[in-house]
Short mmCIF file of C-alpha atoms in Angstrom, two decimals:
data_model
loop_
_atom_site.label_atom_id
_atom_site.label_comp_id
_atom_site.label_asym_id
_atom_site.label_seq_id
_atom_site.Cartn_x
_atom_site.Cartn_y
_atom_site.Cartn_z
CA UNK A 10 59.59 184.48 31.60
CA UNK A 11 60.67 186.13 28.38
CA UNK A 12 64.10 187.29 27.28
CA UNK A 13 64.47 190.95 26.36
CA UNK A 14 67.47 192.52 24.63
CA UNK A 15 68.51 196.18 24.56
CA UNK A 16 70.96 197.82 22.19
CA UNK A 17 70.92 201.60 22.25
CA UNK A 18 71.85 204.80 24.06
CA UNK A 19 71.93 205.34 27.83
CA UNK A 20 70.89 208.67 29.31
CA UNK A 21 71.90 210.07 32.70
CA UNK A 22 69.77 213.04 33.77
CA UNK A 23 68.82 213.62 30.08
CA UNK A 24 72.48 213.61 28.94
CA UNK A 25 73.80 210.80 26.73
CA UNK A 26 76.59 208.91 28.51
CA UNK A 27 76.76 205.85 26.25
CA UNK A 28 75.93 205.81 22.54
CA UNK A 29 75.51 202.07 22.24
CA UNK A 30 75.08 199.76 25.22
CA UNK A 31 74.02 196.15 24.73
CA UNK A 32 72.54 193.82 27.36
CA UNK A 33 69.80 191.25 27.82
CA UNK A 34 67.66 190.05 30.72
CA UNK A 35 64.81 187.71 31.58
CA UNK A 36 61.62 189.27 32.95
CA UNK A 37 57.84 188.86 33.07
CA UNK A 38 57.13 192.21 31.37
CA UNK A 39 58.87 194.87 29.30
CA UNK A 40 58.69 197.36 32.18
CA UNK A 41 60.40 194.93 34.55
CA UNK A 42 63.04 194.14 31.91
CA UNK A 43 63.80 197.86 31.50
CA UNK A 44 64.10 198.19 35.28
CA UNK A 45 66.46 195.20 35.43
CA UNK A 46 68.66 196.66 32.70
CA UNK A 47 68.85 200.07 34.37
CA UNK A 48 69.86 198.36 37.63
CA UNK A 49 72.51 196.31 35.80
CA UNK A 50 73.94 199.45 34.13
CA UNK A 51 74.13 201.28 37.47
CA UNK A 52 75.95 198.36 39.11
CA UNK A 53 78.36 197.90 36.19
CA UNK A 54 79.31 201.59 36.12
CA UNK A 55 79.35 202.19 39.90
CA UNK A 56 76.50 204.71 39.87
CA UNK A 57 74.51 205.63 42.98
CA UNK A 58 71.04 204.05 43.31
CA UNK A 59 69.29 207.44 43.08
CA UNK A 60 70.98 208.37 39.77
CA UNK A 61 68.38 208.87 37.05
CA UNK A 62 69.27 206.47 34.23
CA UNK A 63 66.95 205.99 31.25
CA UNK A 64 67.08 203.72 28.22
CA UNK A 65 65.31 205.61 25.40
CA UNK A 66 65.80 202.87 22.80
CA UNK A 67 63.55 199.90 22.06
CA UNK A 68 63.62 196.59 23.89
CA UNK A 69 63.38 193.60 21.60
CA UNK A 70 61.75 190.36 22.60
CA UNK A 71 64.00 187.37 21.84
CA UNK A 72 62.06 184.46 20.37
#
């Protein structure tokens, strides 16, 4: 597994709700890492599971 780090904006239904959110996760692919981070953000901010959250910034692979 690889460690991925995200530092950037968070969008809810195409509206920016956080200018700079930072988190990291371990995953087998970038797509799975993005999914893990979206799930973590929803849990941390008490959002419903069907809320559309997107992370438009880049994920960086930690070496």
